[in-house]
XYZ file of C-alpha atoms in Angstrom:
249
model
C 114.770 67.789 127.605
C 116.143 71.134 128.783
C 118.396 71.790 126.156
C 115.443 71.449 123.361
C 113.475 73.376 125.727
C 115.888 76.558 125.729
C 116.175 76.210 122.316
C 112.431 76.406 121.729
C 112.117 79.247 123.901
C 114.969 81.391 122.589
C 113.614 80.448 119.165
C 109.858 82.161 120.014
C 111.681 84.963 121.925
C 113.537 85.669 118.652
C 110.448 84.899 116.639
C 108.677 87.730 119.031
C 111.188 90.154 118.731
C 111.294 89.979 114.798
C 107.339 90.574 114.901
C 108.051 93.916 117.527
C 110.257 95.221 114.833
C 107.878 94.356 111.762
C 104.882 95.924 113.846
C 107.216 99.245 114.347
C 108.347 99.598 110.734
C 104.414 99.145 110.198
C 103.540 101.752 112.405
C 106.088 104.176 111.218
C 105.660 103.470 107.493
C 101.803 104.167 108.158
C 102.240 107.437 110.018
C 105.079 108.638 107.414
C 102.372 107.973 104.737
C 99.331 110.116 106.841
C 102.053 112.570 107.004
C 102.931 113.332 103.519
C 99.035 112.596 102.543
C 98.752 115.858 105.138
C 101.479 117.852 103.242
C 100.303 116.784 99.747
C 96.683 117.873 100.660
C 98.157 121.088 102.240
C 100.418 121.877 99.000
C 97.148 121.508 96.833
C 95.634 124.138 98.830
C 99.162 126.554 99.173
C 99.188 126.003 94.882
C 95.542 126.596 94.045
C 95.403 130.257 94.881
C 98.881 131.126 93.204
C 97.618 128.588 89.842
C 94.122 130.738 90.240
C 95.616 134.387 89.953
C 98.540 132.912 86.787
C 95.654 132.020 84.826
C 93.044 134.840 85.589
C 95.980 137.353 84.483
C 96.805 134.861 81.372
C 93.377 135.340 80.620
C 93.114 138.935 81.238
C 96.046 139.462 78.340
C 94.284 137.030 76.240
C 90.702 139.115 76.248
C 91.738 142.141 76.652
C 94.914 142.820 74.698
C 96.328 145.119 77.267
C 99.101 148.124 76.162
C 103.235 147.067 76.101
C 103.597 148.209 79.402
C 100.147 146.810 80.765
C 101.536 143.264 79.192
C 104.814 143.899 80.898
C 103.521 144.418 84.710
C 101.191 141.813 83.701
C 104.253 138.943 82.985
C 106.161 140.555 86.243
C 103.491 138.986 88.122
C 102.963 135.654 86.279
C 107.020 135.174 86.795
C 106.642 136.365 90.583
C 103.473 133.931 91.577
C 105.046 130.946 89.278
C 108.454 131.440 91.349
C 105.937 130.913 94.709
C 104.583 127.723 92.855
C 108.314 126.134 92.011
C 109.345 127.536 95.892
C 106.410 125.427 97.782
C 107.126 122.138 95.199
C 110.530 122.345 95.748
C 110.410 123.009 99.749
C 107.723 119.878 99.578
C 110.352 117.524 97.699
C 113.007 118.474 100.192
C 110.568 117.826 103.516
C 109.141 114.430 101.650
C 112.192 112.316 100.181
C 114.545 110.562 102.488
C 117.561 111.982 103.610
C 121.173 110.230 103.311
C 123.804 112.449 104.548
C 126.967 111.993 102.915
C 128.578 112.322 106.270
C 132.665 113.553 106.184
C 135.019 115.368 108.254
C 134.997 119.212 107.628
C 135.593 122.434 109.160
C 132.621 123.778 109.929
C 133.616 127.691 110.517
C 134.594 127.412 107.129
C 130.968 126.838 105.640
C 129.533 129.575 108.491
C 131.919 131.502 106.791
C 130.642 131.052 102.967
C 127.285 131.159 104.513
C 126.820 134.406 106.329
C 128.410 136.078 103.540
C 125.683 135.357 101.206
C 123.421 137.508 103.759
C 125.988 140.284 104.734
C 124.672 143.025 102.027
C 121.328 142.366 103.141
C 121.905 142.486 106.809
C 123.904 145.764 106.255
C 121.276 147.672 104.270
C 118.713 146.643 106.835
C 121.471 148.205 109.751
C 121.972 144.632 111.375
C 124.668 143.490 112.825
C 126.102 140.330 111.461
C 128.956 138.193 114.101
C 130.806 134.728 114.380
C 132.395 133.373 117.255
C 133.586 129.694 116.069
C 135.854 127.444 117.220
C 137.945 125.784 114.301
C 137.041 122.494 115.087
C 136.672 119.616 112.208
C 133.195 118.220 112.777
C 131.479 114.861 111.266
C 128.839 116.418 108.943
C 127.048 116.373 105.609
C 128.616 119.868 104.057
C 125.408 120.652 101.884
C 122.981 120.025 104.653
C 124.853 122.224 106.744
C 124.737 124.787 104.346
C 121.329 124.791 103.886
C 120.353 125.051 107.553
C 122.436 128.043 108.018
C 120.857 129.489 105.132
C 116.905 129.063 106.306
C 118.118 130.036 110.224
C 120.111 132.841 108.625
C 117.154 134.231 106.688
C 114.614 133.798 109.573
C 116.480 135.847 111.560
C 116.707 138.431 109.295
C 113.398 138.405 108.802
C 112.436 138.655 112.307
C 115.233 141.810 113.114
C 115.143 145.386 112.223
C 118.008 147.742 112.287
C 120.343 148.215 115.489
C 119.678 144.370 116.070
C 121.949 141.234 115.931
C 122.398 138.300 114.943
C 125.135 135.905 116.041
C 126.646 132.419 114.613
C 128.738 130.358 117.388
C 129.835 126.860 118.135
C 131.533 125.732 121.001
C 132.856 122.377 121.865
C 132.610 120.302 125.528
C 133.453 117.196 126.658
C 133.719 116.254 122.949
C 130.182 117.521 121.472
C 129.587 120.443 119.700
C 126.343 123.179 119.830
C 126.228 124.873 116.918
C 124.228 128.431 117.982
C 122.045 130.718 115.559
C 121.099 133.568 117.954
C 119.112 136.841 117.459
C 117.736 139.906 119.136
C 114.164 140.014 116.915
C 110.972 140.210 117.372
C 110.628 136.931 118.984
C 108.295 134.102 119.036
C 105.413 133.770 120.611
C 104.877 130.648 123.505
C 102.139 129.378 121.552
C 103.745 129.396 117.940
C 106.777 128.465 119.839
C 104.917 124.881 120.376
C 104.146 124.963 115.896
C 106.853 126.895 114.280
C 108.346 122.867 113.076
C 104.939 121.658 112.342
C 104.895 121.739 108.474
C 103.176 124.683 106.902
C 102.573 126.774 109.730
C 103.904 130.096 109.035
C 103.486 133.942 110.227
C 105.691 135.015 107.351
C 103.830 136.850 104.233
C 105.167 134.155 101.424
C 106.577 132.080 103.114
C 106.298 128.149 102.841
C 105.915 126.786 106.184
C 108.499 124.317 105.622
C 111.988 126.215 106.472
C 112.450 125.003 110.092
C 110.649 121.203 109.377
C 113.115 120.668 106.659
C 115.466 122.133 109.164
C 114.331 119.357 112.081
C 114.958 116.963 109.519
C 118.411 117.452 108.178
C 119.539 118.289 111.724
C 118.102 114.582 112.465
C 119.656 113.227 109.703
C 122.949 113.590 110.620
C 122.503 112.471 114.621
C 121.859 115.754 116.182
C 119.486 117.292 117.984
C 117.604 120.698 117.775
C 116.185 123.408 120.750
C 114.542 126.151 120.114
C 114.283 129.181 123.180
C 112.333 132.368 122.164
C 110.760 135.314 123.495
C 108.604 137.848 122.246
C 110.684 141.382 122.263
C 113.576 139.633 122.760
C 114.913 137.552 119.928
C 115.213 133.779 118.820
C 118.197 130.914 119.963
C 118.410 128.112 117.899
C 120.829 125.194 118.868
C 122.062 122.263 117.217
C 123.234 119.845 119.508
C 125.281 117.040 119.530
C 128.105 117.414 116.955
C 131.086 114.530 117.189
C 134.409 117.046 116.668
C 136.776 114.801 114.533
C 140.330 114.018 116.101
C 143.287 113.004 113.693
C-alpha cells in the first residue's frame, strides 16, 4: 500500500517534470521562431533598397549606353551595393544559425595580439593608440569565436574614436575566472541607445548591419560567458566578457 502510493506519486511527479521541460522547450522554440521571423523581415527590408539601386544602375547601362568612364563608376557602385547586401545576408546567417563552440585550451593573449594587428594600420592613420594589457593565461575557448568577438568590438571602438583617443584590450583573472575587457575613450553611447545596442538591426552607424553586437552576445553566451557594456557620451565605452575559465595543467 504505502510503497505503491509512493511509487505512484513518484511517477506522477516525474511526468509533471517532463511536461514542464517539454513546455519550456516549446516556449523557447516559439520564441526563437518569432525572433527569426522578425530578423527575416528586417533582412528583407534592409536588402530591398540596395537591390533597387543595383537594378536602377544596371538599367541605366542598358538604356543609355554610357561612356567607359561612366560605366566604370556605375560598375563600382554596383559592386559596393552588392557587397553591402552580401554582408547583411552573412550577418543574418551568422546570427540565425545554431552555435556549437569547439572549446579548446588556447593562449588568449596570442589571439588578441593577432587580431589587434589587423587594426594597427587603420588606428595609426587615425591617430588612435592601441594598447594591450594581458595575462598570459590559457583559457577554455573557441579560437574562431574569440577572434570574431574581438573583430566586432575593435571595429566598433575604432569607429567611435578620433585622433588622440585610445583603445585598450586587457585580460585579468581573479579566483580562477577571467574578464576580457575592450575599453575605448571614444564618443560613447547614450543611455537610451545603450539599452538597445544588443538588439538585432539597431545601429547608429551608416552602412552598419546592426547585428554586430547581437552576434557578439551570442558568441559569448555560446561559450558559457556573459557580457557587460558600460558607456557614457563623450567618455567612451567598456565591453567586458565575463566568466572565462582558466585551464590549469
